[in-house]
PDB file of N, CA and C in Angstrom:
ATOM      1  N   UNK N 226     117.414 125.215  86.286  1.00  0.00           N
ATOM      2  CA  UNK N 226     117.949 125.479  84.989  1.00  0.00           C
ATOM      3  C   UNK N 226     116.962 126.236  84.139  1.00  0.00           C
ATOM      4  N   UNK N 227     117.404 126.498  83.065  1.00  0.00           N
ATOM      5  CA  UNK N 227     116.797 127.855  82.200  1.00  0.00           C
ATOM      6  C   UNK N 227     115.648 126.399  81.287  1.00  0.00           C
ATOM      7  N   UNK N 228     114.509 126.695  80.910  1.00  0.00           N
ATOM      8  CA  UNK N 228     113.631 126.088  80.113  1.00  0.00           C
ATOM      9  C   UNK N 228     112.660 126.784  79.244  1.00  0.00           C
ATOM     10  N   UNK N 229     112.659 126.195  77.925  1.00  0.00           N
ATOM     11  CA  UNK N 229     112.223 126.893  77.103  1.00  0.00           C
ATOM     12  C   UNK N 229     112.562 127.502  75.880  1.00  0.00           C
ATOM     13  N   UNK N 230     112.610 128.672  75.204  1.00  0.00           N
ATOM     14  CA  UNK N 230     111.410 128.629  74.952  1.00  0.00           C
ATOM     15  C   UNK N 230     110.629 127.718  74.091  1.00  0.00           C
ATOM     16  N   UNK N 231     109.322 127.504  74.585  1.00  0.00           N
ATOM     17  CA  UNK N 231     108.136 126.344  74.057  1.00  0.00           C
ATOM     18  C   UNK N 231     107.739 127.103  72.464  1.00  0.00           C
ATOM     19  N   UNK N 232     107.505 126.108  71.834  1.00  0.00           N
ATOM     20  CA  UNK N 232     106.742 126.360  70.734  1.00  0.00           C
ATOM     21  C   UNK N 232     105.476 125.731  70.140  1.00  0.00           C
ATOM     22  N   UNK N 233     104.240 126.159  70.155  1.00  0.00           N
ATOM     23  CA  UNK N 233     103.303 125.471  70.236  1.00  0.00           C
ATOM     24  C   UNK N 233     102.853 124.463  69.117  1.00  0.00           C
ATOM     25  N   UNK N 234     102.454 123.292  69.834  1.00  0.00           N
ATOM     26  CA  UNK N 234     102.286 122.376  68.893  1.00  0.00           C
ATOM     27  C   UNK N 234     103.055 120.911  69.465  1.00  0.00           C
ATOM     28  N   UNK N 235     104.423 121.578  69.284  1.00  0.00           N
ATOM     29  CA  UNK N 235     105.642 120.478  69.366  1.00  0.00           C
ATOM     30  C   UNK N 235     106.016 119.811  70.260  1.00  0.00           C
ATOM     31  N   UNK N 236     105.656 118.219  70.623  1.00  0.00           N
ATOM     32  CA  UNK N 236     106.383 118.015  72.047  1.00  0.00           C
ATOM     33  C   UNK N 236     107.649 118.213  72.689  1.00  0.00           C
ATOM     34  N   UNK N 237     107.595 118.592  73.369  1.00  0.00           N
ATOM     35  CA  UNK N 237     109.083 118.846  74.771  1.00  0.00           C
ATOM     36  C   UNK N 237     109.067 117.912  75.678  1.00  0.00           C
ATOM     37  N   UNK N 238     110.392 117.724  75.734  1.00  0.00           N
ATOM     38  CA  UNK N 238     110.262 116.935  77.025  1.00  0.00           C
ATOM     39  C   UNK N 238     110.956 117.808  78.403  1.00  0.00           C
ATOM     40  N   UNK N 239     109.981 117.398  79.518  1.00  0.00           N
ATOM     41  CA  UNK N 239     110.218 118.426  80.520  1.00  0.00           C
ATOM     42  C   UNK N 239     110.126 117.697  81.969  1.00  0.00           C
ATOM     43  N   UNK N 240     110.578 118.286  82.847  1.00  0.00           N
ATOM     44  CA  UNK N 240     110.319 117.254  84.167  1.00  0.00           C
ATOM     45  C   UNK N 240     108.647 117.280  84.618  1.00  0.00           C
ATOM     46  N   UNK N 241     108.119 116.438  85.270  1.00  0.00           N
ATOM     47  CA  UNK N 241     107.560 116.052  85.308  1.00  0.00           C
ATOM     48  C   UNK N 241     106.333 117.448  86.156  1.00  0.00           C
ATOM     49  N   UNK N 242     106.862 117.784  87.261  1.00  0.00           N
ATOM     50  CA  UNK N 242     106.389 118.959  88.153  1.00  0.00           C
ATOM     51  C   UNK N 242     106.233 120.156  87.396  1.00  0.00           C
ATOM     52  N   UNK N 243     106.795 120.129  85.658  1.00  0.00           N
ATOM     53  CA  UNK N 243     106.801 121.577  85.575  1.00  0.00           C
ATOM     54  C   UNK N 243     105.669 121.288  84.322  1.00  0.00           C
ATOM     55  N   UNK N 244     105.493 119.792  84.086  1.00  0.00           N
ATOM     56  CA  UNK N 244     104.470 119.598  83.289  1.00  0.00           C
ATOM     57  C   UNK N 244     103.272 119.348  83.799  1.00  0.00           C
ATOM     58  N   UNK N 245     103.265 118.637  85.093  1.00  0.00           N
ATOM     59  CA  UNK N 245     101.882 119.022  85.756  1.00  0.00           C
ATOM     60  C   UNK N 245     101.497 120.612  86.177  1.00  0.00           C
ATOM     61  N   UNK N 246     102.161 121.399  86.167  1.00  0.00           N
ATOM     62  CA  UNK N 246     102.131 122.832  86.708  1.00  0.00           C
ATOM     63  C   UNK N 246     101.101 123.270  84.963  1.00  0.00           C
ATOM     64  N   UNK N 247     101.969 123.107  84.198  1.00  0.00           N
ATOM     65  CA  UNK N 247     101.115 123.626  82.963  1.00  0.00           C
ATOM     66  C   UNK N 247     100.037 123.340  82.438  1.00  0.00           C
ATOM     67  N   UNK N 248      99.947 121.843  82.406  1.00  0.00           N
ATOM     68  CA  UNK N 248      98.709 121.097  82.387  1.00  0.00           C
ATOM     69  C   UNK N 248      97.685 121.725  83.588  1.00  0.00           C
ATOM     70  N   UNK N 249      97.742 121.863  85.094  1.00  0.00           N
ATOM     71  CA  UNK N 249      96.773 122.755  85.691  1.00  0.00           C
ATOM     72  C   UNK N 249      96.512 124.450  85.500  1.00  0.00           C
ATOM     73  N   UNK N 250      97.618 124.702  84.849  1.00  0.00           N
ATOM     74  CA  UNK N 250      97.359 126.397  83.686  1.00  0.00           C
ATOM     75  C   UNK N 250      96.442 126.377  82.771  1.00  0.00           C
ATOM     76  N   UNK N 251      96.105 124.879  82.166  1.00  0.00           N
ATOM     77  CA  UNK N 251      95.877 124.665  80.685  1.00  0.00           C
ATOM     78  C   UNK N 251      96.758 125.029  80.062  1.00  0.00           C
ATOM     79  N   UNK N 252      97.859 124.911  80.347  1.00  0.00           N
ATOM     80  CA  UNK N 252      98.838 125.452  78.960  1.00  0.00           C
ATOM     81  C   UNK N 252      99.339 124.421  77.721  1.00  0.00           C
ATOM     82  N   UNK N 253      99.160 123.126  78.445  1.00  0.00           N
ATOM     83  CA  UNK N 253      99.516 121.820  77.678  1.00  0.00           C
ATOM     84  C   UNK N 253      99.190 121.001  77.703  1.00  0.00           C
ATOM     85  N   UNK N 254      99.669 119.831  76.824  1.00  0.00           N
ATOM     86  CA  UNK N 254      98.714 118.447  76.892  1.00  0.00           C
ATOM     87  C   UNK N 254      99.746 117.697  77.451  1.00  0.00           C
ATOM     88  N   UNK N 255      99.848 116.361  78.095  1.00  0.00           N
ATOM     89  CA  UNK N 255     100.590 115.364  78.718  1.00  0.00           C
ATOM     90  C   UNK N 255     100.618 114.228  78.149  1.00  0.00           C
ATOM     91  N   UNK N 256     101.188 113.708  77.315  1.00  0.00           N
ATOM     92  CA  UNK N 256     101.557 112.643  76.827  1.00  0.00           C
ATOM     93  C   UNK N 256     102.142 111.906  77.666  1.00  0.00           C
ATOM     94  N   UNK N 257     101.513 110.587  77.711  1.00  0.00           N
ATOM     95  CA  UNK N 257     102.414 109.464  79.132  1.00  0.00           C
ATOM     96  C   UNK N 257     102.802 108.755  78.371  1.00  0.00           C
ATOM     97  N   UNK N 258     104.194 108.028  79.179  1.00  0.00           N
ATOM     98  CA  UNK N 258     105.075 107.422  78.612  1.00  0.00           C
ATOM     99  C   UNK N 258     104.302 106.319  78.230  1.00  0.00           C
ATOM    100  N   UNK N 259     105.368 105.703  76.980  1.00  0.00           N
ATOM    101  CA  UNK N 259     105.071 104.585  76.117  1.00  0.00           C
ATOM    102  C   UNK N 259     104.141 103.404  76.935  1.00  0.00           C
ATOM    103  N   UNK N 260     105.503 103.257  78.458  1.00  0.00           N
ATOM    104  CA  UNK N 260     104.401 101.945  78.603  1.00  0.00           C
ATOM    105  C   UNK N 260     103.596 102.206  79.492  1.00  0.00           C
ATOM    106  N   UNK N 261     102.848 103.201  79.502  1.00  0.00           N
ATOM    107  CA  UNK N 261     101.135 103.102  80.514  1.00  0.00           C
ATOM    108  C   UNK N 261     100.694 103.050  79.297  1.00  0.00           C
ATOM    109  N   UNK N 262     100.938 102.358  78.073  1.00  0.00           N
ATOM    110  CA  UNK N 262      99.814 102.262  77.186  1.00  0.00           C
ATOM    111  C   UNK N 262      98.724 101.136  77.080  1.00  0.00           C
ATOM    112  N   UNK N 263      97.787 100.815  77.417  1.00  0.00           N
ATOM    113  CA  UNK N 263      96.939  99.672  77.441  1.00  0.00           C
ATOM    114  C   UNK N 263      97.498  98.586  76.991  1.00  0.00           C
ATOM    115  N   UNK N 264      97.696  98.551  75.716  1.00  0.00           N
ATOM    116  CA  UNK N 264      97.585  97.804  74.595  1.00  0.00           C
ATOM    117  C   UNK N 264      99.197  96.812  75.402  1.00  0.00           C
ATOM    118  N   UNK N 265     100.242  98.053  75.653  1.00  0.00           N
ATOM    119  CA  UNK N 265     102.410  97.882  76.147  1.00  0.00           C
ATOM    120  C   UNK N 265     101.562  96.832  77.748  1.00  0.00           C
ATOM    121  N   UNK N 266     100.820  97.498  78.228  1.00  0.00           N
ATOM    122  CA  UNK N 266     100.274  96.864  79.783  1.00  0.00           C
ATOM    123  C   UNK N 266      99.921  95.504  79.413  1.00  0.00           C
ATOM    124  N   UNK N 267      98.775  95.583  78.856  1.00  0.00           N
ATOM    125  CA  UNK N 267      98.303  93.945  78.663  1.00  0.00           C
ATOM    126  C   UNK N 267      99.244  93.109  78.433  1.00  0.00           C
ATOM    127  N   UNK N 268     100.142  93.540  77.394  1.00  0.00           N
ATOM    128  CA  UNK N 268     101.316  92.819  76.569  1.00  0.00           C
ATOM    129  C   UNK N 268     102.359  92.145  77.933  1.00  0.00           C
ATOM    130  N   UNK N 269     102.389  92.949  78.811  1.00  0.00           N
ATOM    131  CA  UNK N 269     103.523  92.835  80.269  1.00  0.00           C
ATOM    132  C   UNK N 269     102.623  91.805  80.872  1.00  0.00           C
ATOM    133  N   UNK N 270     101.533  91.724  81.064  1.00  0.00           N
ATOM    134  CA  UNK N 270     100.537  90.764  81.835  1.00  0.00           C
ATOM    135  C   UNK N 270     100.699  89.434  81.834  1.00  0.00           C
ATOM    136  N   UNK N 271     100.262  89.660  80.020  1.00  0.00           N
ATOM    137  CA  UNK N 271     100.315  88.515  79.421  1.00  0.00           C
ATOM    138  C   UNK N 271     101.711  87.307  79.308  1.00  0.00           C
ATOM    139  N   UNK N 272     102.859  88.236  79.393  1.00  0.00           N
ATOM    140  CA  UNK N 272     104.009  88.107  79.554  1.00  0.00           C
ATOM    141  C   UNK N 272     104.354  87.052  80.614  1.00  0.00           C
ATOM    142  N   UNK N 273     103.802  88.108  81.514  1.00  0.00           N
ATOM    143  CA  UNK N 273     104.057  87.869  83.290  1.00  0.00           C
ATOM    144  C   UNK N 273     103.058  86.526  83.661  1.00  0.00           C
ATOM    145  N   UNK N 274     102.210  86.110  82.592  1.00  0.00           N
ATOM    146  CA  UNK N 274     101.706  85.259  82.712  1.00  0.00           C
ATOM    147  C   UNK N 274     102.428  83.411  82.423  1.00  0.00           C
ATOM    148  N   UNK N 275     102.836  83.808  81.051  1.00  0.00           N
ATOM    149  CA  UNK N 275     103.561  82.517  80.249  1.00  0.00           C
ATOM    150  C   UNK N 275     104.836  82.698  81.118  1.00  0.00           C
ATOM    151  N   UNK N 276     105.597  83.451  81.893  1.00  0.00           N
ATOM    152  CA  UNK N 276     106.939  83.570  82.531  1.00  0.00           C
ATOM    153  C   UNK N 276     106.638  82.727  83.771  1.00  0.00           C
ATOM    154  N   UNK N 277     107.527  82.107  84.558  1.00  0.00           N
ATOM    155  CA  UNK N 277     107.356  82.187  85.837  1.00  0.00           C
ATOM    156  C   UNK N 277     108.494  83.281  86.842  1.00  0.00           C
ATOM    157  N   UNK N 278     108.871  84.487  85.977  1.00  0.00           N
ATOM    158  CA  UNK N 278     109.703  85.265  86.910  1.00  0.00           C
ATOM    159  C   UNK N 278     108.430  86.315  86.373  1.00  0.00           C
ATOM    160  N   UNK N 279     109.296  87.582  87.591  1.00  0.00           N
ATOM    161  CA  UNK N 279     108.557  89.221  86.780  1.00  0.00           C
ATOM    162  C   UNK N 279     109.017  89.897  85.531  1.00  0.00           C
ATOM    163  N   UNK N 280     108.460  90.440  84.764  1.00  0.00           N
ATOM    164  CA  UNK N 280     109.447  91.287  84.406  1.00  0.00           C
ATOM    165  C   UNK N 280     109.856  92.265  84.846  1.00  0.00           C
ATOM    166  N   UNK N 281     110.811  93.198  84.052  1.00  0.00           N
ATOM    167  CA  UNK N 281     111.497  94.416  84.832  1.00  0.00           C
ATOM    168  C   UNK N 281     110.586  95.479  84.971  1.00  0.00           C
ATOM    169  N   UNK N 282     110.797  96.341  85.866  1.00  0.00           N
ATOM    170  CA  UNK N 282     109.560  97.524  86.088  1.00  0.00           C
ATOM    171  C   UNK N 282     110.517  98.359  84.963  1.00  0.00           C
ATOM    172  N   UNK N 283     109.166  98.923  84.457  1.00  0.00           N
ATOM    173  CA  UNK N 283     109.103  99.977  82.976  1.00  0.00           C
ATOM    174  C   UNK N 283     109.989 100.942  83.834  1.00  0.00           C
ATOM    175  N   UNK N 284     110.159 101.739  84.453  1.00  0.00           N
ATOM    176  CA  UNK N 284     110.473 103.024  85.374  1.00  0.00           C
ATOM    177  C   UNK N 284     110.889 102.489  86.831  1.00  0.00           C
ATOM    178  N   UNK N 285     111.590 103.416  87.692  1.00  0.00           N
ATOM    179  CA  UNK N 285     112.163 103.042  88.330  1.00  0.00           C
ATOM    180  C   UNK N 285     111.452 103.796  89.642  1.00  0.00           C
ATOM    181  N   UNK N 286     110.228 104.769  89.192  1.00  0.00           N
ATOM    182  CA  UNK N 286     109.488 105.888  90.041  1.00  0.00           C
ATOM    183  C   UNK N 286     107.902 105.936  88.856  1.00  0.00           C
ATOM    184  N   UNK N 287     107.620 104.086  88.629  1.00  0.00           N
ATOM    185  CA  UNK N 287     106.103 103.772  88.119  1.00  0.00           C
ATOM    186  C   UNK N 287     104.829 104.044  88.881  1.00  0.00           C
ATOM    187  N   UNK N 288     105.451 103.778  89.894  1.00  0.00           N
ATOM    188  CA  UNK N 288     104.027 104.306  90.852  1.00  0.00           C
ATOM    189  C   UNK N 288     103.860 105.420  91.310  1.00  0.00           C
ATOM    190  N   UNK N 289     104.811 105.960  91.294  1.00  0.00           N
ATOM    191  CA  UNK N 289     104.690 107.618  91.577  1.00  0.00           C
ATOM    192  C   UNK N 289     103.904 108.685  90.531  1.00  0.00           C
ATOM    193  N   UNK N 290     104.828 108.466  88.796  1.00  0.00           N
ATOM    194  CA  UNK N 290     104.248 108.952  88.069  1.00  0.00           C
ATOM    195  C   UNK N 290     103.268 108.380  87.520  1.00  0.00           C
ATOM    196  N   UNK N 291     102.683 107.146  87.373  1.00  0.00           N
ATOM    197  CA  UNK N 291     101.158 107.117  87.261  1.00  0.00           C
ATOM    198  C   UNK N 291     100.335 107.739  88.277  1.00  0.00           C
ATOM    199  N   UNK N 292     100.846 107.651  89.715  1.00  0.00           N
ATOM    200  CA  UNK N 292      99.119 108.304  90.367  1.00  0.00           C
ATOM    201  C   UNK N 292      99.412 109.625  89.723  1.00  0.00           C
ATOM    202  N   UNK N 293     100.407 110.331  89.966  1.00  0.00           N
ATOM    203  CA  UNK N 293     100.712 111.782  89.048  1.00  0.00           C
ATOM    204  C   UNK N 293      99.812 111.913  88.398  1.00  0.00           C
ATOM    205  N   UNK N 294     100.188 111.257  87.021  1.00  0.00           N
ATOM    206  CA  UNK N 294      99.333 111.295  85.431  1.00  0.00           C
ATOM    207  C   UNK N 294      98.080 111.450  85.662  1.00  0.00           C
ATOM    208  N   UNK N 295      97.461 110.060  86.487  1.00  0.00           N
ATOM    209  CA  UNK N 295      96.139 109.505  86.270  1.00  0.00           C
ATOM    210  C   UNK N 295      94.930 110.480  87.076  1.00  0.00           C
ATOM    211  N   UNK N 296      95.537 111.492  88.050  1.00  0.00           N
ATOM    212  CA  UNK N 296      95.286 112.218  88.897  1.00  0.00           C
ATOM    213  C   UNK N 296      94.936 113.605  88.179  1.00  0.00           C
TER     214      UNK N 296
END
């Protein structure tokens, strides 16, 4: 599909392959989703702690796009 045009500054949201592609251009910055945030993580831990079930996985393809990101 057609994407674009970008305007600098402003976040977009974009698939994931075409934002790692730019990010290795330098063309952009990568903002990761809400919950790889430390602060959202601990909070699930802690959770997963006082629970005796799991909770639900944030994403349904979490382990994929963190090594992505973190990579």
């Amino acid at each position: 599909g057609d994407l674009g045009p970008f305007n600098p500054g402003l976040p977009v949201e974009v698939p994931v392959w075409l934002a790692l592609n730019l990010k290795q251009r330098q063309k952009c910055r990568i903002v990761p989703p809400e919950w790889m945030d430390t602060d959202k993580l601990e909070e699930i831990r802690e959770q997963e702690r006082k629970l005796d079930t799991f909770t639900p996985i944030p994403s349904p393809y979490y382990m994929e796009l963190t090594k992505l990101l973190l990579n």
